[in-house]
Coordinates of C-alpha atoms in Angstrom, one line a residue:
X1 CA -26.0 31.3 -7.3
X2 CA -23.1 29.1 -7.0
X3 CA -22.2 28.5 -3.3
X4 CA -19.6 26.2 -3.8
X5 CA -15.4 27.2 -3.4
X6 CA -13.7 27.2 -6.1
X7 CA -10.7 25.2 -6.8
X8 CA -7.8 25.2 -9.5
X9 CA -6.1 21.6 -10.5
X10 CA -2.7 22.2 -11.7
X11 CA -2.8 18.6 -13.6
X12 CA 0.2 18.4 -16.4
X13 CA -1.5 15.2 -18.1
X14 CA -5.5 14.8 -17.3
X15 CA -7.4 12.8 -19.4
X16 CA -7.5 10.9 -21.9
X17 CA -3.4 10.9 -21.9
X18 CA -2.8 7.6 -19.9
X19 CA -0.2 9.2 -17.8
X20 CA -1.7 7.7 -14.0
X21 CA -1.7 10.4 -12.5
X22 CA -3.7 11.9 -15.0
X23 CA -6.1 9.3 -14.5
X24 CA -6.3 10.0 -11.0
X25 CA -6.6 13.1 -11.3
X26 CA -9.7 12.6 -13.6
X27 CA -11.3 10.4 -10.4
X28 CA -10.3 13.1 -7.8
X29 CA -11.5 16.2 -9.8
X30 CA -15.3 14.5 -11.3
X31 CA -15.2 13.4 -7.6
X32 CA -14.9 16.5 -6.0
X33 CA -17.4 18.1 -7.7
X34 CA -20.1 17.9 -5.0
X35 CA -18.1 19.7 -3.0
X36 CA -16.3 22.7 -5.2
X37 CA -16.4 24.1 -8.2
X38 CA -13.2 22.4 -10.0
X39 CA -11.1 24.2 -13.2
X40 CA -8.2 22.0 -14.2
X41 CA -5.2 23.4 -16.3
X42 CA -3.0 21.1 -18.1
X43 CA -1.6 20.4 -21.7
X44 CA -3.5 18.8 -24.5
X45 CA -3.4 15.3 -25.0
X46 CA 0.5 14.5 -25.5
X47 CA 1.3 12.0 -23.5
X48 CA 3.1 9.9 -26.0
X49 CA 4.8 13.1 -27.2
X50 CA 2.6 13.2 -30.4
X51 CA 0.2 16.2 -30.4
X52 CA -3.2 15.3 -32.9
X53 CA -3.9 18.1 -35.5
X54 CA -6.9 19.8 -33.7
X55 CA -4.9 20.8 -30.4
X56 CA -2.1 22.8 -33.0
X57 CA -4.1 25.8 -33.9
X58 CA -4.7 27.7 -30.5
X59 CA -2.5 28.6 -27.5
X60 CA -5.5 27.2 -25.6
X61 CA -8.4 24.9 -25.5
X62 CA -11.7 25.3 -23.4
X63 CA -13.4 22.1 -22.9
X64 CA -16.0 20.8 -20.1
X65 CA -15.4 17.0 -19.2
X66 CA -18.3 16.0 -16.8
X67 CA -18.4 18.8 -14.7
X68 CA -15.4 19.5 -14.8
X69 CA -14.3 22.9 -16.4
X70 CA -10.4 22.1 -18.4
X71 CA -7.8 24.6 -19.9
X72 CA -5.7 22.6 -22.1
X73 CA -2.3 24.3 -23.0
X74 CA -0.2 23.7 -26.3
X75 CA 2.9 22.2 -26.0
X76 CA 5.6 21.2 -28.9
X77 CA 5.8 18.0 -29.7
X78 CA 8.5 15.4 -27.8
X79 CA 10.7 12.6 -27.9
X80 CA 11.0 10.7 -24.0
X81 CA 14.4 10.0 -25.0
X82 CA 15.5 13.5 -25.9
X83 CA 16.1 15.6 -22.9
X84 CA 16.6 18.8 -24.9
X85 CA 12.6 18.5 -26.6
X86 CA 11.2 17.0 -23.5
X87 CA 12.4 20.6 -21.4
X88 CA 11.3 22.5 -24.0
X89 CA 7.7 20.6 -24.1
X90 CA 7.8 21.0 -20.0
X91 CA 9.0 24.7 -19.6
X92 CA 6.2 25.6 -22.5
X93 CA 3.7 23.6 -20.5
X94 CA 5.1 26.1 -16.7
X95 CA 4.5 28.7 -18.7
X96 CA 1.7 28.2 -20.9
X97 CA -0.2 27.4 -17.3
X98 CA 0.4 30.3 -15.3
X99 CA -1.2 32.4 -18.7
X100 CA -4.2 29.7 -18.1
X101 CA -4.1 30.5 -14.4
X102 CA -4.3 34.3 -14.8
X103 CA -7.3 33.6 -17.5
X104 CA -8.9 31.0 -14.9
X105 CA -11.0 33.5 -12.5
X106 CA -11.3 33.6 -8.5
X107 CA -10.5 30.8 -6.8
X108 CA -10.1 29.4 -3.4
X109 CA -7.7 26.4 -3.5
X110 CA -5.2 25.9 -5.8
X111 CA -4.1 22.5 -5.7
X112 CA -1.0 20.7 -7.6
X113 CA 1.0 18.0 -7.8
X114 CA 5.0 17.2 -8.2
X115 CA 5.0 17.0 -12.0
X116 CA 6.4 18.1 -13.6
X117 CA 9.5 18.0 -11.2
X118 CA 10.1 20.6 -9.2
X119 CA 7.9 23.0 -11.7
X120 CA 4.8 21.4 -10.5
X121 CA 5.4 23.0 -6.6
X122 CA 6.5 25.9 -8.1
X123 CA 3.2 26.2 -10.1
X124 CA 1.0 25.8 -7.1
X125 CA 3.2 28.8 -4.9
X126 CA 2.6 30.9 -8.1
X127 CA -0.8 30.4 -8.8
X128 CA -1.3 30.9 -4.9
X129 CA 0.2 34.2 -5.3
X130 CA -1.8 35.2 -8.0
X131 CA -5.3 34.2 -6.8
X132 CA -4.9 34.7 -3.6
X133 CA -6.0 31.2 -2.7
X134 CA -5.0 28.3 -0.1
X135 CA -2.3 26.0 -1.5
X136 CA -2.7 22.1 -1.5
X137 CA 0.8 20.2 -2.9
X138 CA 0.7 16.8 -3.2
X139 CA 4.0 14.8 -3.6
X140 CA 3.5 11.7 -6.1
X141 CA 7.3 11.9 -6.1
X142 CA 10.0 13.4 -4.4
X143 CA 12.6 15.4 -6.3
X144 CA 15.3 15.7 -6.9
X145 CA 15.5 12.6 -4.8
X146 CA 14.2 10.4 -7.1
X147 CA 16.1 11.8 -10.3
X148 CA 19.5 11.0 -7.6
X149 CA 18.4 7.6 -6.9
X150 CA 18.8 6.2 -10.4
X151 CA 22.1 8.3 -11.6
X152 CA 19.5 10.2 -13.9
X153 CA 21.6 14.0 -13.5
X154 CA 24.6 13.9 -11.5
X155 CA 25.2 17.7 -10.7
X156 CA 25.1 18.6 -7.4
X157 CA 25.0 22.2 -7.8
X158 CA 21.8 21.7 -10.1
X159 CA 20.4 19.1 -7.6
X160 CA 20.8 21.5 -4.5
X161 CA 18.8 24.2 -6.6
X162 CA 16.2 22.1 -7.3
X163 CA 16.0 20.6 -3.6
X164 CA 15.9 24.3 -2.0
X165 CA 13.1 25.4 -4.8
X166 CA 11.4 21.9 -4.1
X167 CA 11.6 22.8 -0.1
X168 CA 10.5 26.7 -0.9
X169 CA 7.4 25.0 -2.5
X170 CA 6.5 22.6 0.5
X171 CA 7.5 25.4 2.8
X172 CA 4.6 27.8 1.0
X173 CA 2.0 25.0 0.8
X174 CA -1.1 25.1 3.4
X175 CA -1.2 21.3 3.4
X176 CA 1.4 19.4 1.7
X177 CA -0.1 15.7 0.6
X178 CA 2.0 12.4 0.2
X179 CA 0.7 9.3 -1.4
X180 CA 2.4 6.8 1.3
X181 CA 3.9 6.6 4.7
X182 CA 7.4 6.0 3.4
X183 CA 7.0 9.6 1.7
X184 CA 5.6 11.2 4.7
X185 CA 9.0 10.2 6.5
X186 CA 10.8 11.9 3.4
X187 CA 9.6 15.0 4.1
X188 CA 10.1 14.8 7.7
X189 CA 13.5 14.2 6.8
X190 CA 13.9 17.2 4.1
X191 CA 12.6 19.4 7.4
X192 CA 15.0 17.5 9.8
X193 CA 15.6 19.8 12.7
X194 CA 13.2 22.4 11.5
X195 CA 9.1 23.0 11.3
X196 CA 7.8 20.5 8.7
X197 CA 4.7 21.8 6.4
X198 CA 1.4 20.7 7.7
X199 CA 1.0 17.3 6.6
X200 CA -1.0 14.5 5.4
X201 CA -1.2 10.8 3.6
X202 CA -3.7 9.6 1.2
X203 CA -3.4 6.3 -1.2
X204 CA -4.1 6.5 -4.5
X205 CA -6.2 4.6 -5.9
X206 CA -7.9 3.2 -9.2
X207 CA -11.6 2.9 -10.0
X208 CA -12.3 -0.6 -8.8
X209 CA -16.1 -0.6 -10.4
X210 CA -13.6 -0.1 -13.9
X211 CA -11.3 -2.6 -13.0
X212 CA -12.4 -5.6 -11.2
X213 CA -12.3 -9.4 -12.1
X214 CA -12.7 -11.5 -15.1
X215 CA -13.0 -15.2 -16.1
X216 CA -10.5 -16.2 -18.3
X217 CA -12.8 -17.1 -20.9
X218 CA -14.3 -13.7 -21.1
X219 CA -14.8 -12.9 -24.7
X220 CA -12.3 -9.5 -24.8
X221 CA -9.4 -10.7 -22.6
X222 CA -9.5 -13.8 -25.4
X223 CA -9.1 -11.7 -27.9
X224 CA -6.5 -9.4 -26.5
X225 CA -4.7 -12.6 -26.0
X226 CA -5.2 -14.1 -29.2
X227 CA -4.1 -10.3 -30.7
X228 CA -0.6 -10.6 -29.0
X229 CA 0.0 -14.5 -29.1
X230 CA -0.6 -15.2 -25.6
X231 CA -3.6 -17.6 -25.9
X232 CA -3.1 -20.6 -23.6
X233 CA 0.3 -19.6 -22.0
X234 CA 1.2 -18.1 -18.7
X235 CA 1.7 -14.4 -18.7
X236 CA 4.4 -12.5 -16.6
X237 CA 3.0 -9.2 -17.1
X238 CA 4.8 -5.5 -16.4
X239 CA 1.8 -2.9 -17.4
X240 CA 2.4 0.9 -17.2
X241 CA 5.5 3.4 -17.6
X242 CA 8.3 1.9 -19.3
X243 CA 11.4 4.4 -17.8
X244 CA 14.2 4.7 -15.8
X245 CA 12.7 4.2 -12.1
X246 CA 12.3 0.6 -12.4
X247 CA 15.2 -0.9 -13.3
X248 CA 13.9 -3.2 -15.6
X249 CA 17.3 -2.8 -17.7
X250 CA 18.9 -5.5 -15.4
X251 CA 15.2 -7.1 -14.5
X252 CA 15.0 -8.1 -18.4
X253 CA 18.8 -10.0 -17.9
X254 CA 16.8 -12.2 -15.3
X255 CA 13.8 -13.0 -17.2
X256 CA 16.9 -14.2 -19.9
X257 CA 16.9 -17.4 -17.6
X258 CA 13.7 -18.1 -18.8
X259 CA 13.3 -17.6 -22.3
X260 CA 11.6 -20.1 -24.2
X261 CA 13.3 -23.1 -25.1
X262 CA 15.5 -23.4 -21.4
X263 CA 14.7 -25.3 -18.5
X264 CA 14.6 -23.5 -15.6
X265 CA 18.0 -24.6 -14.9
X266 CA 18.8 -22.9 -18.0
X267 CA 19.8 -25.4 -20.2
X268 CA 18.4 -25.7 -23.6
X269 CA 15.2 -28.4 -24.0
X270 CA 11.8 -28.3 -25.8
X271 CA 10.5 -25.2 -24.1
X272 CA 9.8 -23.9 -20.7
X273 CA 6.4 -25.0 -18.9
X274 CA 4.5 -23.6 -16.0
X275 CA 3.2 -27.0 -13.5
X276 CA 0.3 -26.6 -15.3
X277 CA 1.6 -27.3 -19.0
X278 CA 1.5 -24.0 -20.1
X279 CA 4.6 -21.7 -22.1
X280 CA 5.6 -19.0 -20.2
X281 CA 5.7 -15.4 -21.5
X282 CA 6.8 -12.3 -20.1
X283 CA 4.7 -9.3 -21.8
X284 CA 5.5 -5.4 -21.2
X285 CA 2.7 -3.1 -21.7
X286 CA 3.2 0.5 -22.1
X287 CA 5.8 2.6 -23.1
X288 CA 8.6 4.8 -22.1
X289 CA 12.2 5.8 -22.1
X290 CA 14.2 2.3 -22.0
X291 CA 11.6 0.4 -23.8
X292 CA 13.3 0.4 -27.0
X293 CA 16.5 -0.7 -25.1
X294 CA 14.5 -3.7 -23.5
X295 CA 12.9 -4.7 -27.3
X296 CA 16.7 -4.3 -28.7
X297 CA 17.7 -6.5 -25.8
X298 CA 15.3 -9.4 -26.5
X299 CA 16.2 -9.4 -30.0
X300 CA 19.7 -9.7 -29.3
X301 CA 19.4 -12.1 -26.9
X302 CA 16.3 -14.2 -29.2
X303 CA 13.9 -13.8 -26.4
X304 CA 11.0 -15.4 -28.2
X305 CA 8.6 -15.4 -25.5
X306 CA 8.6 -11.6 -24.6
X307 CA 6.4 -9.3 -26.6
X308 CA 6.0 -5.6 -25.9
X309 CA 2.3 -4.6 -26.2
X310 CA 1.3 -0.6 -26.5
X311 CA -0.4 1.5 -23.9
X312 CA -4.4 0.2 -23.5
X313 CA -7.4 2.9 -23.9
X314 CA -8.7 3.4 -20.4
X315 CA -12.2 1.5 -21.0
X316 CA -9.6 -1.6 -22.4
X317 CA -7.2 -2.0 -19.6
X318 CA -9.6 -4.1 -17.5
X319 CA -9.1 -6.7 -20.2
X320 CA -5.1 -6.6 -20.4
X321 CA -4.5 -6.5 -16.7
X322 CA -7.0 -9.5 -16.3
X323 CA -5.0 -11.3 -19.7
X324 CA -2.1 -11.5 -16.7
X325 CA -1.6 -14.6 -15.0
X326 CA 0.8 -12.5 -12.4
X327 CA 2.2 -8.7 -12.4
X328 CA 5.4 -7.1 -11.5
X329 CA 5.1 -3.9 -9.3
X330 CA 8.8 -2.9 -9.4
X331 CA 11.0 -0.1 -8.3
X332 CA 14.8 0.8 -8.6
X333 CA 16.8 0.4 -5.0
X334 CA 16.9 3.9 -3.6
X335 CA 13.3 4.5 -4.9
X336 CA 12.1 3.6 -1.2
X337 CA 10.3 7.3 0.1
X338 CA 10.5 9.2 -3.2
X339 CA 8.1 7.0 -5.6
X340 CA 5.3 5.1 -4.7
X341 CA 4.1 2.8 -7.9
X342 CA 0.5 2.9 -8.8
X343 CA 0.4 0.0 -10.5
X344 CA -0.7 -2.3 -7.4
X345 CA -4.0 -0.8 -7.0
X346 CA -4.5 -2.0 -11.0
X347 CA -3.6 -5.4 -10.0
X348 CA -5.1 -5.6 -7.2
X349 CA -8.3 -4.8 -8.5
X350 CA -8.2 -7.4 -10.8
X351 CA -7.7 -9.6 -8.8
X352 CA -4.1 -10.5 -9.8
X353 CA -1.0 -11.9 -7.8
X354 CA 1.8 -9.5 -7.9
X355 CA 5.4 -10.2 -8.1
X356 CA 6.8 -7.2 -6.0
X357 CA 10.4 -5.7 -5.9
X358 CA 9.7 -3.1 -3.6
X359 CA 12.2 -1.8 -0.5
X360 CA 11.1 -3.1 2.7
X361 CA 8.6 -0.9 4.7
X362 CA 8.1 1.1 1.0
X363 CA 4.3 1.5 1.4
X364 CA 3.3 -0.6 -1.9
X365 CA 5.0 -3.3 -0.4
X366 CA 3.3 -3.2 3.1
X367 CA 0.1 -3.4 1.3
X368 CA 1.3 -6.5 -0.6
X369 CA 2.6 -8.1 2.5
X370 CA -0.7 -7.1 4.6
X371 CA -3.2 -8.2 2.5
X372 CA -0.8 -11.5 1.3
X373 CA -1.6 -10.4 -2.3
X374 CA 1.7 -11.4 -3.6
X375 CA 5.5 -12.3 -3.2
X376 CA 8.3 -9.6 -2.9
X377 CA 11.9 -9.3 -2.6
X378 CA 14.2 -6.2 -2.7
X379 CA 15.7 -4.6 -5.3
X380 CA 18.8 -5.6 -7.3
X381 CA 18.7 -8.9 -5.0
X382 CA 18.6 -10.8 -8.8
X383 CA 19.0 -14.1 -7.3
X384 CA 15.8 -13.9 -5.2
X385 CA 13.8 -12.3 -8.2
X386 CA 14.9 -15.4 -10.2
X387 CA 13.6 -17.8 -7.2
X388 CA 10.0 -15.8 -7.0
X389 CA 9.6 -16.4 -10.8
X390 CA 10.3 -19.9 -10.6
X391 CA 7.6 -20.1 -7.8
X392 CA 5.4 -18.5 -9.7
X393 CA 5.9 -20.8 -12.6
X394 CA 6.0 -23.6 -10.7
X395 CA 2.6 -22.8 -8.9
X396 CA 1.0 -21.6 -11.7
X397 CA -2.7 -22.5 -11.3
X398 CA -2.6 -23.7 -8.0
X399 CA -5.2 -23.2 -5.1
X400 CA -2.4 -20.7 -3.5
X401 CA -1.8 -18.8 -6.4
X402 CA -5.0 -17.9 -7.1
X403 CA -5.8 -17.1 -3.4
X404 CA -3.3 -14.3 -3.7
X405 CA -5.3 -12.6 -6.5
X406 CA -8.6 -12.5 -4.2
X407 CA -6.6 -11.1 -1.1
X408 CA -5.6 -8.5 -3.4
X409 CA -9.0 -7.6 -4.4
X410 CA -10.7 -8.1 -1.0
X411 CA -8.1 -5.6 0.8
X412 CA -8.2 -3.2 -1.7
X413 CA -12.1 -3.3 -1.3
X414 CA -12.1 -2.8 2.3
X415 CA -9.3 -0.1 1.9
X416 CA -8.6 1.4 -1.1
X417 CA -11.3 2.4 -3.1
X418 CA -11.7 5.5 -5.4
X419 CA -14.4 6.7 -3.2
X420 CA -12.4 6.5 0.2
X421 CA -9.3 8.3 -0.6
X422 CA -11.6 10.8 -2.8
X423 CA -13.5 12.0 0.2
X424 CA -10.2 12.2 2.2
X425 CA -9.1 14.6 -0.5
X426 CA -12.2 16.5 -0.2
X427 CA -12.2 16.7 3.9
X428 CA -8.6 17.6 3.8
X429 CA -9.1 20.8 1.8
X430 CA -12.5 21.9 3.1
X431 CA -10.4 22.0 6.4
X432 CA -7.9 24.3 5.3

């Protein structure tokens, strides 16, 4: 007889879609499993917004993923830059899950997170309803805060709607769960004045036995080099979500400065050379809404040493992320207590120096300032982004550059591993 409490993951994107928190999700769930019995409902790999031919037949999809027990739910295909096809893909996901839910047996926890906006809290009050179970909310981002900090959706009536359902959804949660100290004070802030929901932070993390250190001569970060023309040069590298919380739309008119064939005072000579000898490239891998903007950009503007690389499979990021000579970690100003970007603990486990522009006291860029894995400045201060890239450039190779990269990987080590924050999750719930 199985002893063990039963809890129901309300994931959106779980693997293999390379959405992060999917993959985090993945860790927590497989982790978990020692300790409850874990269902996870979520669509079928669409990520990309393309749906492969064997998830189109079925309203759902029964699978077992090591331990794990999934519900996938069919979704319509999407375009990330069409708002009308991405609601409808969303709203079919809301609804496809509570049918998943209802089909998904006893359970004891439900536990979800803030995607899809908004719909995500209002999945986990729902499915708390209908099983009877504690609730267990965790905020990767606040909205509608976020979707107001970037000038995403400008009406307010909408935006109070969505803040009161967003509240309603923290209000109804047993234990709501933020992924940084900066959020925590967000919430305190929504609940200014009032009772704010019992509480909790936890870092995410990545798999640092997955991602971890390589020489630059290893034979597969060679080859993804020698794939995307970036053998022998110095790579600037962005990795992850391509879209509109990072305001790499005026981040890509800096990088300009630099293009190949300017000085770093940006007049035109024989190229642009790290200390070291080396060309300097700045390489985007992912995807997302304003990539295409960013590639139509570099054409315009003959930005010769910028290449756009696609999302990596899971077992193959270790070898991109180590092909980086240094890594941006980026957010949009006003991002500060709504967003917390991921990417770090990527970089960091490889070992890699990170060029931050990150809102002071955010909780990324505490971590990159405690553990002196990197350099930041603040968003939309241009000028300074330009002088940290010149640094970079100019200290390519050096004893303190490199140093960064192992701080990175030692803090992380000592602080953020998969297992740490998984076993948080774990003790966290159990206590409800």
């Amino acid at each position: 007889m199985n002893s063990k409490k039963k809890l129901l993951i309300f994931a959106h994107y779980y693997h293999p879609d390379v959405a992060s928190t999917g993959q985090i999700l993945k860790d927590q769930a497989e982790g978990m499993l020692e300790t409850f019995d874990v269902t996870v409902i979520c669509v079928v790999p669409s990520y990309g917004g393309k749906i492969e031919e064997q998830y189109k037949t079925q309203k759902y999809y029964h699978e077992n993923i090591n331990g794990v027990k999934v519900i996938r739910v069919r979704v319509p295909e999407f375009e990330k830059t069409n708002k009308i096809s991405r609601i409808k893909n969303i709203l079919a996901y809301f609804f496809g899950a509570l049918g998943a839910c209802a089909k998904a047996g006893k359970q004891d926890y439900v536990f979800t997170i803030s995607q899809p906006p908004i719909l995500g809290g209002l999945l986990g009050v729902l499915g708390k309803w209908m099983k009877h179970a504690k609730m267990i909310y965790c905020i990767q981002d606040f909205n509608p805060e976020q979707i107001m900090a970037v000038g995403y959706f400008k009406n307010r009536f909408v935006l109070n709607c969505m803040l009161f359902a967003d509240k309603f959804s923290c209000r109804c949660s047993d234990l709501v769960i933020t992924v940084g100290s900066d959020l925590v004070e967000t919430l305190k802030k929504r609940f200014k004045g009032q009772k704010v929901p019992n509480h909790t932070m936890i870092n995410n993390w990545i798999d640092e036995k997955e991602i971890y250190p390589l020489p630059a001569d290893h034979e597969k970060v060679l080859a993804f080099r020698k794939k995307y023309d970036l053998e022998g040069k110095y790579v600037i590298m962005y990795s992850g979500n391509i879209g509109l919380y990072y305001d790499l739309e005026h981040l890509i008119k800096v990088m300009k400065q630099f293009r190949k064939g300017y000085t770093m005072k940006g007049e035109y000579e024989k190229g642009l050379k790290t200390a070291d000898g080396r060309e300097v490239v700045f390489a985007f891998v992912g995807a997302g809404s304003v990539k295409e903007k960013l590639e139509q950009y570099a054409k315009r503007h003959h930005f010769e040493n910028m290449v756009f690389i696609p999302y990596q499979d899971k077992e193959d990021l270790i070898y991109s992320l180590n092909a980086g000579d240094v890594h941006w970690c980026v957010n949009a100003k006003g991002i500060k207590g709504v967003s917390c970007p991921s990417k770090a603990y990527g970089i960091m486990a490889a070992g890699k120096p990170i060029l931050g522009v990150l809102e002071k006291n955010s909780e990324i860029r505490n971590i990159i300032e405690k553990s002196d894995c990197g350099m930041c400045c603040d968003p939309a201060d241009y000028k300074r982004v330009a002088e940290l890239l010149r640094w970079y450039i100019e200290n390519a190779g050096t004893v303190v550059e490199k140093a960064m990269g192992n701080n990175g990987r030692v803090y992380l080590e000592g602080n953020l591993t998969k297992d740490i924050s998984v076993r948080k999750y774990s003790k966290a719930i159990s206590s409800l």
